[in-house]
Short mmCIF file of C-alpha atoms in Angstrom, two decimals:
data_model
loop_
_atom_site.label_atom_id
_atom_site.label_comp_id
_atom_site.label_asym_id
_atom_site.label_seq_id
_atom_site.Cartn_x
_atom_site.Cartn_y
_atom_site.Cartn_z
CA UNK A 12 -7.49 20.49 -11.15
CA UNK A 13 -7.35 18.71 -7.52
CA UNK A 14 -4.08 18.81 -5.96
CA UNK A 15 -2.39 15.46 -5.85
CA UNK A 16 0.41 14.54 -3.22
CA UNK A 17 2.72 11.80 -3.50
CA UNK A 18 3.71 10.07 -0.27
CA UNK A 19 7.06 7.59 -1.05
CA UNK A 20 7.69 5.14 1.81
CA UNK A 21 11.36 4.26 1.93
CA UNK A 22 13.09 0.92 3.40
CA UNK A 23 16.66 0.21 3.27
CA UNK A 24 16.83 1.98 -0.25
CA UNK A 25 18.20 5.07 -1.31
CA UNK A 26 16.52 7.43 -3.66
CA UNK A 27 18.61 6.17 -6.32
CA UNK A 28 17.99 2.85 -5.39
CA UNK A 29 14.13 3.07 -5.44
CA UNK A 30 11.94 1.95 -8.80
CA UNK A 31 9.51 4.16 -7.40
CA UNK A 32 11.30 7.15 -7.45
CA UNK A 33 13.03 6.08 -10.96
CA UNK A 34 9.89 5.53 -12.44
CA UNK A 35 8.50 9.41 -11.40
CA UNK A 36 12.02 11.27 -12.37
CA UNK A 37 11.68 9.38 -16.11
CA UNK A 38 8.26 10.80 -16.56
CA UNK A 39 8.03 13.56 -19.35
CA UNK A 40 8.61 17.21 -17.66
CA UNK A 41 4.58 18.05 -18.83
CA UNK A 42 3.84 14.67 -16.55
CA UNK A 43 5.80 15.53 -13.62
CA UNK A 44 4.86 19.40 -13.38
CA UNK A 45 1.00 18.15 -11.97
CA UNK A 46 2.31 16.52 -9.15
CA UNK A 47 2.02 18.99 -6.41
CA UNK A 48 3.95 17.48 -3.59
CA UNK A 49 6.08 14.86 -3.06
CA UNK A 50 6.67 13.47 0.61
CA UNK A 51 9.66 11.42 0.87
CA UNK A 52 9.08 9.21 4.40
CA UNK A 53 12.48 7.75 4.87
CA UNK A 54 11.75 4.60 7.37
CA UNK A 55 15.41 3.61 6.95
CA UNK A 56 18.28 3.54 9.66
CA UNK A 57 20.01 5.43 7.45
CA UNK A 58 19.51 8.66 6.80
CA UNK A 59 19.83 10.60 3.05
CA UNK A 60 22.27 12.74 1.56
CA UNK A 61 21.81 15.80 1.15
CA UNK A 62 23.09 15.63 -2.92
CA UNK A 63 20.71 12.84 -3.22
CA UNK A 64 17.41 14.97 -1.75
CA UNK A 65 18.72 17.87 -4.31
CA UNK A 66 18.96 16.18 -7.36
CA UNK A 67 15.85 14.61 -6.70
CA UNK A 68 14.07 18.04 -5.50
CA UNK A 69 15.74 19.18 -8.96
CA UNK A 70 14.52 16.70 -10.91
CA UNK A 71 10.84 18.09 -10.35
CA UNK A 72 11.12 21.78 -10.61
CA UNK A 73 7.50 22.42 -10.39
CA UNK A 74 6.77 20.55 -7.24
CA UNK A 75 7.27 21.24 -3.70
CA UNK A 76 9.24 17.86 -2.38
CA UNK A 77 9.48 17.34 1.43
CA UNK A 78 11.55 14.74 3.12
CA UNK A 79 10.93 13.46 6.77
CA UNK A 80 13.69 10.77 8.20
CA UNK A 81 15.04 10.43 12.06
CA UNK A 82 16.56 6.91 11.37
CA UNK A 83 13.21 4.73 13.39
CA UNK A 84 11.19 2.50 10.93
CA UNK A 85 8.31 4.22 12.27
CA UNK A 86 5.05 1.45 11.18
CA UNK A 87 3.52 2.10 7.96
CA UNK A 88 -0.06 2.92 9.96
CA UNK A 89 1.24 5.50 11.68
CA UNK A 90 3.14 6.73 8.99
CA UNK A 91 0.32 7.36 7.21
CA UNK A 92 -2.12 8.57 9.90
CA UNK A 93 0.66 11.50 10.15
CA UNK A 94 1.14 12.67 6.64
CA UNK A 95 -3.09 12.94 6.50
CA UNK A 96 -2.61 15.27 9.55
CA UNK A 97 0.05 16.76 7.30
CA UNK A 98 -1.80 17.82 4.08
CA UNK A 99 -5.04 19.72 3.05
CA UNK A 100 -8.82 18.38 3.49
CA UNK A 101 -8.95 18.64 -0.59
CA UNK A 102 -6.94 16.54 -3.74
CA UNK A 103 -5.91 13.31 -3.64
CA UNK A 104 -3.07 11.29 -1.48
CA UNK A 105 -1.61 8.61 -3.74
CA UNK A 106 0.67 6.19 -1.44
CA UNK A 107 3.82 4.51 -2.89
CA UNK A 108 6.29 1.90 -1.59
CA UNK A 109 9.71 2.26 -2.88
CA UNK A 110 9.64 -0.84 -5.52
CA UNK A 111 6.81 -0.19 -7.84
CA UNK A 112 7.65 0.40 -11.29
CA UNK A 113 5.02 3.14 -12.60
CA UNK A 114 4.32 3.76 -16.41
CA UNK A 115 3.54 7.61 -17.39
CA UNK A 116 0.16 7.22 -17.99
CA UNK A 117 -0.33 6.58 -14.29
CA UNK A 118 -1.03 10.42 -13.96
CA UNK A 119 -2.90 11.15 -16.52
CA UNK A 120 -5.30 7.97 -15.85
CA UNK A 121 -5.77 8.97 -12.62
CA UNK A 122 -6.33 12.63 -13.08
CA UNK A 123 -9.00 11.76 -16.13
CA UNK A 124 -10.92 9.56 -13.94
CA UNK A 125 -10.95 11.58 -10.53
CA UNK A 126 -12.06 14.65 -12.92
CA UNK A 127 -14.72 12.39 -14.72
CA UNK A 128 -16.02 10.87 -11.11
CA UNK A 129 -16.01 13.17 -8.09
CA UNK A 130 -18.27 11.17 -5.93
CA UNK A 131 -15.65 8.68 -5.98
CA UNK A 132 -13.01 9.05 -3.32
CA UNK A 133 -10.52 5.90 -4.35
CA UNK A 134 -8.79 5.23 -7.14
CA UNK A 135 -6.77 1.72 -8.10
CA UNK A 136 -4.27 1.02 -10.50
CA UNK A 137 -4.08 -2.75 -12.14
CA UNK A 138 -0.93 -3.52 -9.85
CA UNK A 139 1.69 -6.89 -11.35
CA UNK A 140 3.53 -9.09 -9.48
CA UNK A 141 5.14 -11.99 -12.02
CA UNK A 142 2.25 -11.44 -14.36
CA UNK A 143 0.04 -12.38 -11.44
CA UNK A 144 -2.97 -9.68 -10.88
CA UNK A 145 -2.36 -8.76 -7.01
CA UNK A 146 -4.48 -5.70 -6.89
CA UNK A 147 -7.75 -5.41 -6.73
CA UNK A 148 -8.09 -8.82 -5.38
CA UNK A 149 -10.90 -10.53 -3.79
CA UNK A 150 -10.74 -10.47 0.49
CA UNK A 151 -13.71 -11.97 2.41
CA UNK A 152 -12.63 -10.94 5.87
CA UNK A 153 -9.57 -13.08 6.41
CA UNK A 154 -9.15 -15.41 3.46
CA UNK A 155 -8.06 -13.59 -0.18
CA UNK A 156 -8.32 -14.45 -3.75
CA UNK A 157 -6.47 -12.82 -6.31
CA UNK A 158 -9.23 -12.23 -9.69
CA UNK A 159 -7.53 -13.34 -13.28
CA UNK A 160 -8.42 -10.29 -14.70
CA UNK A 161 -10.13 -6.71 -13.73
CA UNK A 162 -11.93 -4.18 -16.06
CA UNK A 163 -11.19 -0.23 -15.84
CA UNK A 164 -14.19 1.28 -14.72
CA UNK A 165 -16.36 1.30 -11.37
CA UNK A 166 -15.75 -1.87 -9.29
CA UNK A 167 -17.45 -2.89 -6.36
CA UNK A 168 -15.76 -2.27 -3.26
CA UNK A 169 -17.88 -5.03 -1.05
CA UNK A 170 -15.13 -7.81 -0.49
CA UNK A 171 -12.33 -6.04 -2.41
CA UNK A 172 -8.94 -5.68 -1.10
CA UNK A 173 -5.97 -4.00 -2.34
CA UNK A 174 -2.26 -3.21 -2.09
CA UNK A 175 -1.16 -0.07 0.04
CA UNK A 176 1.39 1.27 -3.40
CA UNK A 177 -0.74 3.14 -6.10
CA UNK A 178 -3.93 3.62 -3.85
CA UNK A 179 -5.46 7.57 -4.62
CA UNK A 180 -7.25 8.22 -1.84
CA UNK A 181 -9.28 11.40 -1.36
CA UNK A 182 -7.95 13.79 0.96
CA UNK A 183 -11.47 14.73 2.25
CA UNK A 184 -12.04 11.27 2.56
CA UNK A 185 -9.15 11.01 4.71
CA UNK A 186 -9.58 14.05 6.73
CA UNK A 187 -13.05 13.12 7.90
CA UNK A 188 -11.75 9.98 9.58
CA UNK A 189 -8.64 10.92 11.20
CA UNK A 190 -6.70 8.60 12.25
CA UNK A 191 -8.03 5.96 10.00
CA UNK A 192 -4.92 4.18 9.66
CA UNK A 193 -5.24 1.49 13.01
CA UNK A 194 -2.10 1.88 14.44
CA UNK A 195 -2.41 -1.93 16.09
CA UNK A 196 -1.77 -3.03 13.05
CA UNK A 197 1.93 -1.67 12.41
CA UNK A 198 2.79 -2.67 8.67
CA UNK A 199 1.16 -6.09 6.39
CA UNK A 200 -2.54 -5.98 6.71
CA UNK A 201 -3.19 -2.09 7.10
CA UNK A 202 -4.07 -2.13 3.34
CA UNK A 203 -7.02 -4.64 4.27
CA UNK A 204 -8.19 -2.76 7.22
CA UNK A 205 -8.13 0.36 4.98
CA UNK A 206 -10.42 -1.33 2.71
CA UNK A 207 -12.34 -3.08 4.93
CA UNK A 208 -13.20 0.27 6.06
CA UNK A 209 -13.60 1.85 2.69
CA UNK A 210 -16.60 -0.41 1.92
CA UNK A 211 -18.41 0.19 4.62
CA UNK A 212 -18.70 3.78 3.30
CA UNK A 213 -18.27 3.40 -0.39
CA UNK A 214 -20.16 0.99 -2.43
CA UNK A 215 -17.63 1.65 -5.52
CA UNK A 216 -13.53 2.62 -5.88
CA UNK A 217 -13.00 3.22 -9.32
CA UNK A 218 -9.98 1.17 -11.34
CA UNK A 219 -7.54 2.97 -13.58
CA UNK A 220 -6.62 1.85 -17.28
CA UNK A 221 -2.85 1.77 -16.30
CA UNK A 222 -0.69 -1.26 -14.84
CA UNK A 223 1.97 -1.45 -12.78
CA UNK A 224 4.92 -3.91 -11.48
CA UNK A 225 5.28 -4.13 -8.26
CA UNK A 226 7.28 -6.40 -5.76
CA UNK A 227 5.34 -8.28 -2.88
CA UNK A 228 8.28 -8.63 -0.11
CA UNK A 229 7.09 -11.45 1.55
CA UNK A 230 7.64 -13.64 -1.43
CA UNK A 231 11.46 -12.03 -2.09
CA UNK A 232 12.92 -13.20 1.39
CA UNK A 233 16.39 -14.92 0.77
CA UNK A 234 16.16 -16.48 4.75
CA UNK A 235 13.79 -18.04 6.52
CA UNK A 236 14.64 -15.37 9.57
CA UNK A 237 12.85 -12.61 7.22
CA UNK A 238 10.22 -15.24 5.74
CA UNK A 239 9.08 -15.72 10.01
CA UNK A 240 9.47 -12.20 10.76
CA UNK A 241 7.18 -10.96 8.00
CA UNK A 242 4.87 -13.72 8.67
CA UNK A 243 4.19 -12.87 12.32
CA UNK A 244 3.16 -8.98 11.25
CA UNK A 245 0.91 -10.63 8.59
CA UNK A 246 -0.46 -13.03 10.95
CA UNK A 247 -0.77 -10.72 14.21
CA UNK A 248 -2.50 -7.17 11.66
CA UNK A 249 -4.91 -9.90 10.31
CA UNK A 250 -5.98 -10.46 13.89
CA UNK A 251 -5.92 -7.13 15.26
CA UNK A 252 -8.51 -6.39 11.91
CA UNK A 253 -10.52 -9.50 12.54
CA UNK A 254 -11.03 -8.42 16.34
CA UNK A 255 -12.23 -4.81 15.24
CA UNK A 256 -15.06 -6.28 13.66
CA UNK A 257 -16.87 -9.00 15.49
CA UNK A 258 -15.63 -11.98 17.91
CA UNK A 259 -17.20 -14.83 15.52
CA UNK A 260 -15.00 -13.47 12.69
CA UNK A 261 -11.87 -13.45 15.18
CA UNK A 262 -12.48 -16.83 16.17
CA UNK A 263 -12.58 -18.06 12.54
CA UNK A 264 -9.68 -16.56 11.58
CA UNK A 265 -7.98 -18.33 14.12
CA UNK A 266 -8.94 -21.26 13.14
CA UNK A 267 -7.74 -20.67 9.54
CA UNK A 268 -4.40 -19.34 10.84
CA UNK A 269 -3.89 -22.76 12.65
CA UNK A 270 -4.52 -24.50 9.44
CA UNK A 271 -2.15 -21.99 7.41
CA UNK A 272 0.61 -22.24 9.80
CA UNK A 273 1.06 -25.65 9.69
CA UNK A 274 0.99 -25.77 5.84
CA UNK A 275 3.87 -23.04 6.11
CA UNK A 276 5.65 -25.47 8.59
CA UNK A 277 5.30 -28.41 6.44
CA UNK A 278 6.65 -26.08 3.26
CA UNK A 279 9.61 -24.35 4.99
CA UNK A 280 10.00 -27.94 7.13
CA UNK A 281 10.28 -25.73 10.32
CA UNK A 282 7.96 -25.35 13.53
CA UNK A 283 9.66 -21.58 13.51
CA UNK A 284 6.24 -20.45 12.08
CA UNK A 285 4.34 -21.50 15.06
CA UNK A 286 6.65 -19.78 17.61
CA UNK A 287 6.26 -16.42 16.09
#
């Protein structure tokens, strides 16, 4: 059985605060015991407790649980580039943010299907937001499409995007790219360039019979301060992917990002979009 390592991204949540983390401590004990490591990433200005990190390090006896926190919301690309250099050049890396609400069969979905497929080196849950399909979803360089519907089974991986949470990526994969995580691109868009990346190499990912609910956060901002903010990281990682791969591309996204702007200025009735 391949090793499989969870990395948790926390933001501005406590352990007992995250879904993610909820989700995993429900799971039966036979569930939880194949997990082999759990990385806790705190990105938070806050640090943890130190009863928290126990009772969670208690609640999964049979799994080594590391936390890393220093209080800098370090970007997610470089987060990730460093727990790769962290970990083994075998098993699987399965990256989670700290909202996604993930069923029990997660595990053993993902453990029949890496077993049953070991040319494969990604793996894709059916990810929910609002009963909309957000992952896999449909990305021809910079303009997406989210699909109605997706089979289980071997899926194409030529103009196929997906989210960052729930990805099981192979650790050899990984390893023989290292840093593959572009750290221009510092948080939105580094699950793109991932998978732009991914089909270069890999004419299939494979999608798991298991859904899960997830949050997007750039449709949960209560001001317009976080709606711009978010925007501009969007906006500036689809660029910074769009220049890595040819200048004609770049030039078109451009253009599109114009056009998108100004329909976000006309929604939000603000030219706060354009300044950022």
């Amino acid at each position: 059985m391949s090793e499989i390592n969870f990395l948790i991204v926390l933001y501005k949540k406590t352990l007992a605060e995250s879904e993610t983390v909820a989700s995993i401590v429900a799971w039966p004990d036979a569930v939880k015991k194949r997990i082999t490591r759990v990385i806790v990433w705190n990105n938070s200005p806050t640090l943890l407790s130190d009863e928290e990190k126990s009772e969670f390090k208690e609640s999964l006896k049979n799994t080594e649980v590391v936390y890393s926190e220093d209080g800098i919301n370090h970007p997610l690309s470089q987060v990730y580039n460093s727990v790769v250099g962290m970990l083994p050049d075998h098993g699987l890396l399965v990256l989670w943010d700290h909202d996604s609400r993930i069923p029990e069969t997660f595990l053993p979905a993902l453990i029949q299907a890496e077993t049953a497929h070991p040319d494969v080196a990604l793996f894709l849950p059916k990810i929910f937001y609002n009963e909309q399909l957000v992952s896999p979803a449909k990305q021809y360089y910079f303009y997406g499409k989210y699909l109605k519907s997706v089979a289980s089974g071997l899926f194409k991986s030529r103009f196929t995007t997906a989210i960052n949470s729930g990805m099981a990526i192979r650790c050899s994969y990984l390893a023989a790219r290292h840093p593959i995580y572009n750290e221009e691109i510092k948080f939105y868009g580094t699950d793109n360039d991932f998978m732009y990346k991914y089909s270069r190499d890999n004419e299939y990912f494979f999608v798991l019979d298991t859904e899960i609910k997830h949050t997007l956060n750039f449709y949960e901002q209560d001001d317009l301060e976080s709606t711009v903010r978010r925007y501009r990281d969007i906006k500036n990682g689809m660029l910074k992917q769009m220049a890595s791969i040819n200048p004609a591309v770049y030039l078109l996204a451009v253009l599109y990002m114009i056009l998108y702007t100004l329909k976000l200025c006309f929604r939000f009735k603000t030219t706060r979009f354009f300044r950022s």
